[in-house]
Every structure is written in C-alpha cells, then in structure tokens.
Amino acid sequence: MRPKSVILGERLSLAAIILLVVLAALGWADTVAQAGVAIALIANGLLIGLFLLATLLTTRMASRVGLGLLVVMTVLNLIGFLYQVSVGALAEGLFGVLTAVQAAASLVAVVMLMRPNALAWYRAMAEVSDQ
C-alpha cells in the first residue's frame, strides 16, 4: 500500500500538470506568435508529457528513475520561475498567479515524494521487484 505522502505527492503533481495544461492554453497565442504552431505543440506536449510520465513512474511504479526525472524537471521549472521573478518578467494577472501556484505545487509534490516514508516505500518496492 502506498504511503499517504506518495498519494498526496501524486495528487499535487497531477494538479501542477493540470495547471501546465491551463498555462499552455492561456499562453498559446503568444507562444505561436513567437515560435510557430509546431514548436508550441512540441514544447508544450513534451513538457506536459515528461511531467506526467515522471509522476506516474514515481507514484505508481515506485521508480527511482522517475523520481530523479521529476526532481530534475521540478528544479529546472523552479529555476525558470525564479529567473522570471528576478528580472521582472513574470506575467501579471491570472497567468502570473497560476505560474506561481504551479511552481509551488510542483515543489511541494517533490517534497512529499522525498519524505522518509516514501523513500522507504521505494526501497521496499525495489526489493519486491528484485525477487
């Protein structure tokens, strides 16, 4: 049985992914204007797909590789968010608020997935799969 921290981490990560979809939809016109439709589809699809893959690998299959990917992607996401804040480029209004909430939800999700009981569950699941 999955620990509560893994379940909560999964829910928060999925909420962050939903916010990524909403942000992609809200920023679609600007992204297409700057990069074109093909690049907008590939960039948004790849980002959302990788976050979803890493979340499911981590929370459903107890994959340490998935957890590592999720941590790396979250750190890169936070670096981008903090850079936007530092240079004053964070969008105003709803888009800016959703960006901040998405970054926070991703960070809290990773923290929940790195709690001691979650790490113990990953180890126990690895031992079960080795047998």
PDB file of C-alpha atoms in Angstrom:
ATOM      1  CA  MET A   1       0.000   0.000   0.000  1.00  0.00           C
ATOM      2  CA  ARG A   2       1.293   3.438  -0.959  1.00  0.00           C
ATOM      3  CA  PRO A   3       2.122   5.843   1.868  1.00  0.00           C
ATOM      4  CA  LYS A   4      -0.007   8.964   2.305  1.00  0.00           C
ATOM      5  CA  SER A   5       2.904  11.174   1.287  1.00  0.00           C
ATOM      6  CA  VAL A   6       3.126   9.378  -2.078  1.00  0.00           C
ATOM      7  CA  ILE A   7      -0.627   9.715  -2.617  1.00  0.00           C
ATOM      8  CA  LEU A   8      -0.545  13.422  -1.725  1.00  0.00           C
ATOM      9  CA  GLY A   9       2.576  13.958  -3.837  1.00  0.00           C
ATOM     10  CA  GLU A  10       0.842  12.316  -6.786  1.00  0.00           C
ATOM     11  CA  ARG A  11      -2.247  14.499  -6.377  1.00  0.00           C
ATOM     12  CA  LEU A  12      -0.188  17.676  -6.105  1.00  0.00           C
ATOM     13  CA  SER A  13       1.919  16.698  -9.098  1.00  0.00           C
ATOM     14  CA  LEU A  14      -1.189  15.973 -11.171  1.00  0.00           C
ATOM     15  CA  ALA A  15      -2.655  19.332 -10.093  1.00  0.00           C
ATOM     16  CA  ALA A  16       0.587  21.000 -11.226  1.00  0.00           C
ATOM     17  CA  ILE A  17       0.303  19.186 -14.569  1.00  0.00           C
ATOM     18  CA  ILE A  18      -3.283  20.393 -14.980  1.00  0.00           C
ATOM     19  CA  LEU A  19      -2.024  23.910 -14.308  1.00  0.00           C
ATOM     20  CA  LEU A  20       0.640  23.375 -17.004  1.00  0.00           C
ATOM     21  CA  VAL A  21      -2.140  22.499 -19.453  1.00  0.00           C
ATOM     22  CA  VAL A  22      -4.114  25.608 -18.427  1.00  0.00           C
ATOM     23  CA  LEU A  23      -0.989  27.788 -18.745  1.00  0.00           C
ATOM     24  CA  ALA A  24      -0.254  26.289 -22.164  1.00  0.00           C
ATOM     25  CA  ALA A  25      -3.797  27.106 -23.278  1.00  0.00           C
ATOM     26  CA  LEU A  26      -3.683  30.641 -21.867  1.00  0.00           C
ATOM     27  CA  GLY A  27      -0.297  31.362 -23.454  1.00  0.00           C
ATOM     28  CA  TRP A  28      -0.982  29.556 -26.705  1.00  0.00           C
ATOM     29  CA  ALA A  29      -1.383  32.670 -28.891  1.00  0.00           C
ATOM     30  CA  ASP A  30       1.821  34.264 -27.593  1.00  0.00           C
ATOM     31  CA  THR A  31       3.790  31.035 -27.965  1.00  0.00           C
ATOM     32  CA  VAL A  32       2.560  30.502 -31.523  1.00  0.00           C
ATOM     33  CA  ALA A  33       3.374  34.119 -32.392  1.00  0.00           C
ATOM     34  CA  GLN A  34       6.935  33.722 -31.101  1.00  0.00           C
ATOM     35  CA  ALA A  35       7.780  30.170 -32.179  1.00  0.00           C
ATOM     36  CA  GLY A  36       5.123  28.832 -34.511  1.00  0.00           C
ATOM     37  CA  VAL A  37       2.494  26.141 -34.108  1.00  0.00           C
ATOM     38  CA  ALA A  38       4.812  23.149 -34.492  1.00  0.00           C
ATOM     39  CA  ILE A  39       7.285  24.315 -31.857  1.00  0.00           C
ATOM     40  CA  ALA A  40       4.448  25.302 -29.498  1.00  0.00           C
ATOM     41  CA  LEU A  41       2.900  21.829 -29.820  1.00  0.00           C
ATOM     42  CA  ILE A  42       6.197  20.021 -29.368  1.00  0.00           C
ATOM     43  CA  ALA A  43       7.415  22.146 -26.445  1.00  0.00           C
ATOM     44  CA  ASN A  44       4.137  22.072 -24.517  1.00  0.00           C
ATOM     45  CA  GLY A  45       3.462  18.426 -25.306  1.00  0.00           C
ATOM     46  CA  LEU A  46       6.960  17.341 -24.339  1.00  0.00           C
ATOM     47  CA  LEU A  47       6.921  19.283 -21.064  1.00  0.00           C
ATOM     48  CA  ILE A  48       3.476  18.065 -20.026  1.00  0.00           C
ATOM     49  CA  GLY A  49       4.196  14.507 -21.198  1.00  0.00           C
ATOM     50  CA  LEU A  50       7.508  14.263 -19.329  1.00  0.00           C
ATOM     51  CA  PHE A  51       5.985  15.595 -16.099  1.00  0.00           C
ATOM     52  CA  LEU A  52       3.119  13.104 -16.424  1.00  0.00           C
ATOM     53  CA  LEU A  53       5.446  10.201 -17.220  1.00  0.00           C
ATOM     54  CA  ALA A  54       7.753  11.008 -14.307  1.00  0.00           C
ATOM     55  CA  THR A  55       4.802  11.361 -11.932  1.00  0.00           C
ATOM     56  CA  LEU A  56       3.246   8.055 -12.925  1.00  0.00           C
ATOM     57  CA  LEU A  57       6.560   6.190 -12.881  1.00  0.00           C
ATOM     58  CA  THR A  58       7.291   7.536  -9.412  1.00  0.00           C
ATOM     59  CA  THR A  59       3.894   7.187  -7.766  1.00  0.00           C
ATOM     60  CA  ARG A  60       2.551   4.059  -9.434  1.00  0.00           C
ATOM     61  CA  MET A  61       5.674   2.029 -10.167  1.00  0.00           C
ATOM     62  CA  ALA A  62       7.923   3.309  -7.332  1.00  0.00           C
ATOM     63  CA  SER A  63      10.596   4.164  -9.896  1.00  0.00           C
ATOM     64  CA  ARG A  64      13.654   5.942  -8.586  1.00  0.00           C
ATOM     65  CA  VAL A  65      14.480   6.939 -12.159  1.00  0.00           C
ATOM     66  CA  GLY A  66      11.043   8.540 -12.409  1.00  0.00           C
ATOM     67  CA  LEU A  67      11.650  10.331  -9.123  1.00  0.00           C
ATOM     68  CA  GLY A  68      15.022  11.582 -10.357  1.00  0.00           C
ATOM     69  CA  LEU A  69      13.447  12.841 -13.585  1.00  0.00           C
ATOM     70  CA  LEU A  70      10.675  14.534 -11.630  1.00  0.00           C
ATOM     71  CA  VAL A  71      13.193  16.204  -9.308  1.00  0.00           C
ATOM     72  CA  VAL A  72      15.321  17.450 -12.228  1.00  0.00           C
ATOM     73  CA  MET A  73      12.304  18.787 -14.102  1.00  0.00           C
ATOM     74  CA  THR A  74      10.954  20.484 -10.974  1.00  0.00           C
ATOM     75  CA  VAL A  75      14.308  22.115 -10.249  1.00  0.00           C
ATOM     76  CA  LEU A  76      14.516  23.389 -13.842  1.00  0.00           C
ATOM     77  CA  ASN A  77      10.933  24.646 -13.580  1.00  0.00           C
ATOM     78  CA  LEU A  78      11.754  26.485 -10.339  1.00  0.00           C
ATOM     79  CA  ILE A  79      14.931  27.985 -11.802  1.00  0.00           C
ATOM     80  CA  GLY A  80      12.891  29.321 -14.719  1.00  0.00           C
ATOM     81  CA  PHE A  81      10.233  30.690 -12.385  1.00  0.00           C
ATOM     82  CA  LEU A  82      12.791  32.352 -10.103  1.00  0.00           C
ATOM     83  CA  TYR A  83      14.592  33.816 -13.109  1.00  0.00           C
ATOM     84  CA  GLN A  84      11.322  35.344 -14.320  1.00  0.00           C
ATOM     85  CA  VAL A  85      10.762  36.853 -10.876  1.00  0.00           C
ATOM     86  CA  SER A  86      14.332  38.170 -10.621  1.00  0.00           C
ATOM     87  CA  VAL A  87      14.241  40.013 -13.938  1.00  0.00           C
ATOM     88  CA  GLY A  88      10.681  41.222 -13.518  1.00  0.00           C
ATOM     89  CA  ALA A  89       9.417  39.136 -16.416  1.00  0.00           C
ATOM     90  CA  LEU A  90       6.760  37.191 -14.502  1.00  0.00           C
ATOM     91  CA  ALA A  91       3.431  37.757 -16.169  1.00  0.00           C
ATOM     92  CA  GLU A  92       0.877  39.863 -14.377  1.00  0.00           C
ATOM     93  CA  GLY A  93      -2.669  38.856 -13.614  1.00  0.00           C
ATOM     94  CA  LEU A  94      -4.072  35.349 -13.766  1.00  0.00           C
ATOM     95  CA  PHE A  95      -1.188  33.924 -15.801  1.00  0.00           C
ATOM     96  CA  GLY A  96       1.388  35.073 -13.255  1.00  0.00           C
ATOM     97  CA  VAL A  97      -0.632  33.761 -10.324  1.00  0.00           C
ATOM     98  CA  LEU A  98      -1.141  30.373 -11.989  1.00  0.00           C
ATOM     99  CA  THR A  99       2.563  30.204 -12.813  1.00  0.00           C
ATOM    100  CA  ALA A 100       3.437  30.775  -9.154  1.00  0.00           C
ATOM    101  CA  VAL A 101       0.874  28.230  -7.959  1.00  0.00           C
ATOM    102  CA  GLN A 102       2.126  25.664 -10.479  1.00  0.00           C
ATOM    103  CA  ALA A 103       5.730  26.105  -9.366  1.00  0.00           C
ATOM    104  CA  ALA A 104       4.737  25.827  -5.704  1.00  0.00           C
ATOM    105  CA  ALA A 105       2.593  22.734  -6.304  1.00  0.00           C
ATOM    106  CA  SER A 106       5.445  21.041  -8.171  1.00  0.00           C
ATOM    107  CA  LEU A 107       7.892  21.809  -5.375  1.00  0.00           C
ATOM    108  CA  VAL A 108       5.578  20.580  -2.609  1.00  0.00           C
ATOM    109  CA  ALA A 109       4.809  17.425  -4.627  1.00  0.00           C
ATOM    110  CA  VAL A 110       8.508  16.580  -4.885  1.00  0.00           C
ATOM    111  CA  VAL A 111       8.987  17.266  -1.182  1.00  0.00           C
ATOM    112  CA  MET A 112       6.135  14.880  -0.380  1.00  0.00           C
ATOM    113  CA  LEU A 113       7.634  12.242  -2.687  1.00  0.00           C
ATOM    114  CA  MET A 114      11.009  12.567  -0.921  1.00  0.00           C
ATOM    115  CA  ARG A 115       9.692  12.095   2.618  1.00  0.00           C
ATOM    116  CA  PRO A 116      11.239   9.216   4.605  1.00  0.00           C
ATOM    117  CA  ASN A 117       8.153   7.002   4.403  1.00  0.00           C
ATOM    118  CA  ALA A 118       8.010   7.485   0.627  1.00  0.00           C
ATOM    119  CA  LEU A 119      11.708   6.631   0.261  1.00  0.00           C
ATOM    120  CA  ALA A 120      11.166   3.518   2.400  1.00  0.00           C
ATOM    121  CA  TRP A 121       8.280   2.529   0.104  1.00  0.00           C
ATOM    122  CA  TYR A 122      10.502   2.920  -2.994  1.00  0.00           C
ATOM    123  CA  ARG A 123      13.124   0.671  -1.364  1.00  0.00           C
ATOM    124  CA  ALA A 124      10.519  -1.933  -0.353  1.00  0.00           C
ATOM    125  CA  MET A 125       9.034  -1.960  -3.852  1.00  0.00           C
ATOM    126  CA  ALA A 126      12.515  -2.351  -5.367  1.00  0.00           C
ATOM    127  CA  GLU A 127      13.145  -5.364  -3.127  1.00  0.00           C
ATOM    128  CA  VAL A 128       9.818  -6.908  -4.134  1.00  0.00           C
ATOM    129  CA  SER A 129      10.588  -6.467  -7.835  1.00  0.00           C
ATOM    130  CA  ASP A 130      14.066  -7.992  -7.400  1.00  0.00           C
ATOM    131  CA  GLN A 131      12.597 -11.257  -6.151  1.00  0.00           C
TER     132      GLN A 131
END
